Coordinates of C-alpha atoms in Angstrom, one line a residue:
Chain A
X1231 CA 3.2 -15.9 6.3
X1232 CA 0.4 -13.5 6.8
X1233 CA -2.6 -13.7 4.6
X1234 CA -4.9 -10.7 4.2
X1235 CA -8.2 -11.3 2.6
X1236 CA -10.3 -8.3 1.6
X1237 CA -14.0 -8.5 0.6
X1238 CA -15.8 -7.6 -1.5
X1239 CA -13.6 -6.8 -4.5
X1240 CA -16.3 -4.6 -5.9
X1241 CA -19.1 -2.8 -4.2
X1242 CA -21.8 -0.5 -5.5
X1243 CA -24.2 1.4 -3.2
X1244 CA -26.6 4.3 -3.6
X1245 CA -25.9 7.7 -2.1
X1246 CA -26.8 7.8 1.5
X1247 CA -26.5 4.1 2.0
X1248 CA -23.8 2.5 4.1
X1249 CA -20.9 0.5 2.7
X1250 CA -18.9 -2.1 4.5
X1251 CA -15.5 -3.5 3.5
X1252 CA -13.9 -6.3 5.5
X1253 CA -10.4 -7.6 5.8
X1254 CA -9.5 -10.8 7.6
X1255 CA -5.9 -11.7 8.6
X1256 CA -4.3 -14.8 9.9
X1257 CA -1.3 -13.9 12.0
X1258 CA -2.0 -13.2 15.7
X1259 CA 1.1 -11.0 15.8
X1260 CA -0.7 -8.4 13.6
X1261 CA -0.9 -5.3 15.7
X1262 CA -1.2 -2.2 13.4
X1263 CA -3.9 -1.8 10.8
X1264 CA -4.3 0.8 8.1
X1265 CA -6.9 1.8 5.6
X1266 CA -5.9 3.6 2.5
X1267 CA -8.1 5.3 -0.1
X1268 CA -7.1 5.5 -3.8
X1269 CA -9.0 7.7 -6.2
X1270 CA -8.8 6.9 -9.9
X1271 CA -5.4 7.6 -11.3
X1272 CA -4.1 8.8 -8.0
X1273 CA -1.9 7.6 -5.2
X1274 CA -2.9 6.0 -1.9
X1275 CA -3.9 8.3 0.9
X1276 CA -4.1 7.2 4.5
X1277 CA -7.7 7.1 5.8
X1278 CA -7.1 5.8 9.2
X1279 CA -4.6 3.8 11.3
X1280 CA -5.7 1.5 14.0
X1281 CA -3.8 -0.1 16.8
X1282 CA -4.6 -3.4 18.3
X1283 CA -5.6 -1.9 21.6
X1284 CA -8.5 0.0 20.1
X1285 CA -11.6 -1.8 18.8
X1286 CA -13.7 1.1 17.6
X1287 CA -12.2 4.0 15.7
X1288 CA -14.3 6.8 14.2
X1289 CA -13.4 9.1 11.4
X1290 CA -15.2 11.7 9.4
X1291 CA -18.1 9.8 7.8
X1292 CA -16.7 6.3 8.6
X1293 CA -16.0 3.8 11.4
X1294 CA -13.3 1.2 11.6
X1295 CA -14.0 -1.8 13.7
X1296 CA -11.3 -4.3 14.9
X1297 CA -12.3 -7.7 16.1
X1298 CA -9.2 -9.3 17.4
X1299 CA -10.9 -12.6 18.3
X1300 CA -12.0 -13.2 14.8
X1301 CA -9.0 -11.4 13.2
X1302 CA -11.3 -9.1 11.3
X1303 CA -11.0 -5.4 10.4
X1304 CA -13.9 -3.6 8.8
X1305 CA -14.4 -0.2 7.3
X1306 CA -18.0 1.1 7.5
X1307 CA -18.8 4.2 5.4
X1308 CA -22.0 5.7 6.8
X1309 CA -24.2 7.7 4.4
X1310 CA -21.9 7.2 1.4
X1311 CA -21.6 10.0 -1.1
X1312 CA -20.2 10.1 -4.7
X1313 CA -16.9 11.5 -3.4
X1314 CA -16.3 8.2 -1.6
X1315 CA -16.1 6.4 -4.9
X1316 CA -12.6 5.0 -4.9
X1317 CA -10.5 1.9 -4.3
X1318 CA -9.9 1.0 -0.6
X1319 CA -7.1 -1.0 0.7
X1320 CA -6.4 -2.5 4.1
X1321 CA -2.9 -3.1 5.3
X1322 CA -1.6 -5.0 8.3
X1323 CA 1.7 -4.8 10.1
X1324 CA 3.2 -7.1 12.8
X1325 CA 4.9 -6.0 15.9
X1326 CA 8.7 -5.8 15.3
X1327 CA 8.3 -6.0 11.5
X1328 CA 8.3 -2.9 9.3
X1329 CA 6.6 -4.1 6.1
X1330 CA 2.9 -4.0 5.3
X1331 CA 0.7 -6.8 4.1
X1332 CA -2.0 -5.4 1.8
X1333 CA -5.4 -6.7 0.9
X1334 CA -6.2 -6.8 -2.8
X1335 CA -8.5 -3.9 -2.6
X1336 CA -12.2 -3.0 -2.9
X1337 CA -13.5 -0.8 -5.7
X1338 CA -16.4 1.2 -4.3
X1339 CA -18.9 3.0 -6.5
X1340 CA -21.5 5.4 -5.0
X1341 CA -24.4 6.0 -7.3
X1342 CA -26.0 9.5 -7.0
Chain B
X221 CA 5.8 19.7 3.0
X222 CA 7.1 16.1 3.3
X223 CA 6.7 14.2 0.0
X224 CA 7.6 11.3 -2.1
X225 CA 8.3 12.1 -5.7
X226 CA 8.4 9.5 -8.5
X227 CA 9.7 9.9 -12.0
X228 CA 8.7 9.4 -14.7
X229 CA 4.9 9.5 -14.2
X230 CA 4.5 7.2 -17.1
X231 CA 6.8 5.3 -19.5
X232 CA 6.6 3.0 -22.5
X233 CA 9.5 0.6 -22.7
X234 CA 10.5 -2.0 -25.3
X235 CA 10.7 -5.7 -24.3
X236 CA 14.3 -6.5 -23.4
X237 CA 15.2 -2.9 -22.8
X238 CA 16.4 -1.4 -19.5
X239 CA 14.1 0.7 -17.4
X240 CA 14.9 2.8 -14.3
X241 CA 12.2 4.2 -12.1
X242 CA 13.3 6.8 -9.6
X243 CA 12.0 7.9 -6.2
X244 CA 13.0 10.8 -4.1
X245 CA 11.7 11.6 -0.6
X246 CA 12.0 14.7 1.6
X247 CA 10.5 13.0 4.7
X248 CA 13.8 12.1 6.3
X249 CA 12.5 8.6 6.5
X250 CA 14.7 5.6 7.0
X251 CA 12.6 3.1 5.1
X252 CA 11.7 3.2 1.4
X253 CA 9.7 0.6 -0.6
X254 CA 8.8 -0.3 -4.2
X255 CA 5.4 -1.9 -4.8
X256 CA 3.7 -2.9 -8.0
X257 CA 0.0 -2.7 -8.4
X258 CA -2.0 -4.9 -10.7
X259 CA -5.7 -5.3 -11.0
X260 CA -6.8 -8.1 -8.8
X261 CA -3.6 -8.4 -6.9
X262 CA -3.5 -5.2 -4.9
X263 CA 0.0 -4.0 -4.0
X264 CA 2.9 -6.4 -3.9
X265 CA 6.3 -5.6 -2.4
X266 CA 9.3 -5.8 -4.8
X267 CA 12.2 -4.4 -2.8
X268 CA 12.7 -2.2 0.2
X269 CA 15.6 -0.5 2.0
X270 CA 16.1 0.7 5.5
X271 CA 19.5 2.4 5.1
X272 CA 21.5 3.9 2.3
X273 CA 23.6 1.5 0.2
X274 CA 21.6 -1.5 1.3
X275 CA 18.4 -3.1 -0.2
X276 CA 16.3 -6.1 0.7
X277 CA 14.1 -8.4 -1.4
X278 CA 10.4 -8.2 -1.0
X279 CA 7.8 -10.7 -2.0
X280 CA 8.3 -10.5 -5.8
X281 CA 11.9 -9.4 -6.5
X282 CA 12.5 -11.6 -9.6
X283 CA 13.3 -9.4 -12.6
X284 CA 13.9 -6.3 -10.6
X285 CA 16.9 -4.7 -8.9
X286 CA 17.0 -1.8 -6.5
X287 CA 19.5 0.8 -5.6
X288 CA 19.5 3.2 -2.5
X289 CA 22.5 5.5 -3.1
X290 CA 21.3 8.0 -0.4
X291 CA 18.6 8.2 2.3
X292 CA 16.5 10.4 -0.1
X293 CA 16.8 8.3 -3.3
X294 CA 15.6 4.8 -4.2
X295 CA 15.6 3.4 -7.7
X296 CA 14.0 0.4 -9.2
X297 CA 15.8 -1.2 -12.2
X298 CA 14.4 -3.5 -14.8
X299 CA 17.5 -4.8 -16.6
X300 CA 15.5 -6.7 -19.2
X301 CA 11.9 -5.5 -19.3
X302 CA 9.2 -8.0 -20.1
X303 CA 5.6 -7.8 -21.0
X304 CA 4.6 -9.1 -17.6
X305 CA 6.2 -6.1 -15.9
X306 CA 3.5 -3.8 -17.3
X307 CA 2.0 -2.3 -14.1
X308 CA 1.7 0.7 -11.9
X309 CA 4.7 1.1 -9.6
X310 CA 4.5 2.9 -6.3
X311 CA 7.3 4.1 -4.1
X312 CA 6.7 4.7 -0.5
X313 CA 8.6 5.8 2.6
X314 CA 8.1 5.4 6.3
X315 CA 10.1 6.2 9.5
X316 CA 11.6 3.5 11.6
X317 CA 8.5 3.1 13.8
X318 CA 6.1 0.2 13.5
X319 CA 3.1 2.4 14.3
X320 CA 3.8 4.7 11.4
X321 CA 2.0 4.6 8.1
X322 CA 3.5 4.8 4.6
X323 CA 3.7 8.0 2.5
X324 CA 3.2 7.0 -1.1
X325 CA 4.4 8.6 -4.3
X326 CA 2.0 9.3 -7.1
X327 CA 2.9 6.2 -9.0
X328 CA 4.6 5.4 -12.4
X329 CA 2.6 3.7 -15.1
X330 CA 4.9 1.4 -17.0
X331 CA 3.8 -0.2 -20.3
X332 CA 6.2 -2.7 -21.8
X333 CA 5.5 -3.4 -25.5

C-alpha cells in the first residue's frame, strides 16, 4: 500500500526565516495532495489542495511544490511568523480511491 | 455553515467499559470517517462509511465498531475500552469526489484509565 513519509517531525525557525516540510510517497497512482494545519488543541484546517497536473501552487505566505518524478511534495513557508506555529500534515489520495493517506506530521515552532 | 460536530469534546472512560463517540455533519456529504491521532503516528483511519447503514473497516479497526444510522450521523463504539485506546479521535466528512478535501470535526479527547 501507499507509504507517506513526512520530514522533519519537528522544525524550529526564527521569525522571518523560511520553513520547508517535505512528504514523499510511493504509489504512482497518487493524484491529489493536501496540506492541513492543526493549531494546538484544535482541528485540522485545509491549507491547500494540489492536483497532480500542477507543480507549483502558491498560497498566502507559502508555496507548495509537487515533483512527480521524485514523488515528493513540499510545503515552503516564506517569512514564517509566530502564527504559523502549528502541526502540519500532508495527505495523499489516489485516483478512484476515496481515502487519504496521511503523513505523521511536522510540529513547527516559529521563534519571535 | 457546513460543519462536522463531535461529541463529547472529551471523555474519561474506565478500562472494560463501553464508549460511544458521536459525529454529526450538516454538509450533505456521502463519506464519513473516524481517525485516531497519536503522537508520532499522525492520523490513522479506523472506520469509514459512504452510505447510511453501511460501514467499512479502515487501517486499524480492531477494538472498534462503527454505526451510520443516517447520512448525517456516524458513531464510533468501543465495546471494551482499553488503555491503548487513549487518543484524540477525529471525525471527518467528504463528498463523493476524489478531488475533494475532508472537513474535520473538532476532535474528542479520550482518556481510558
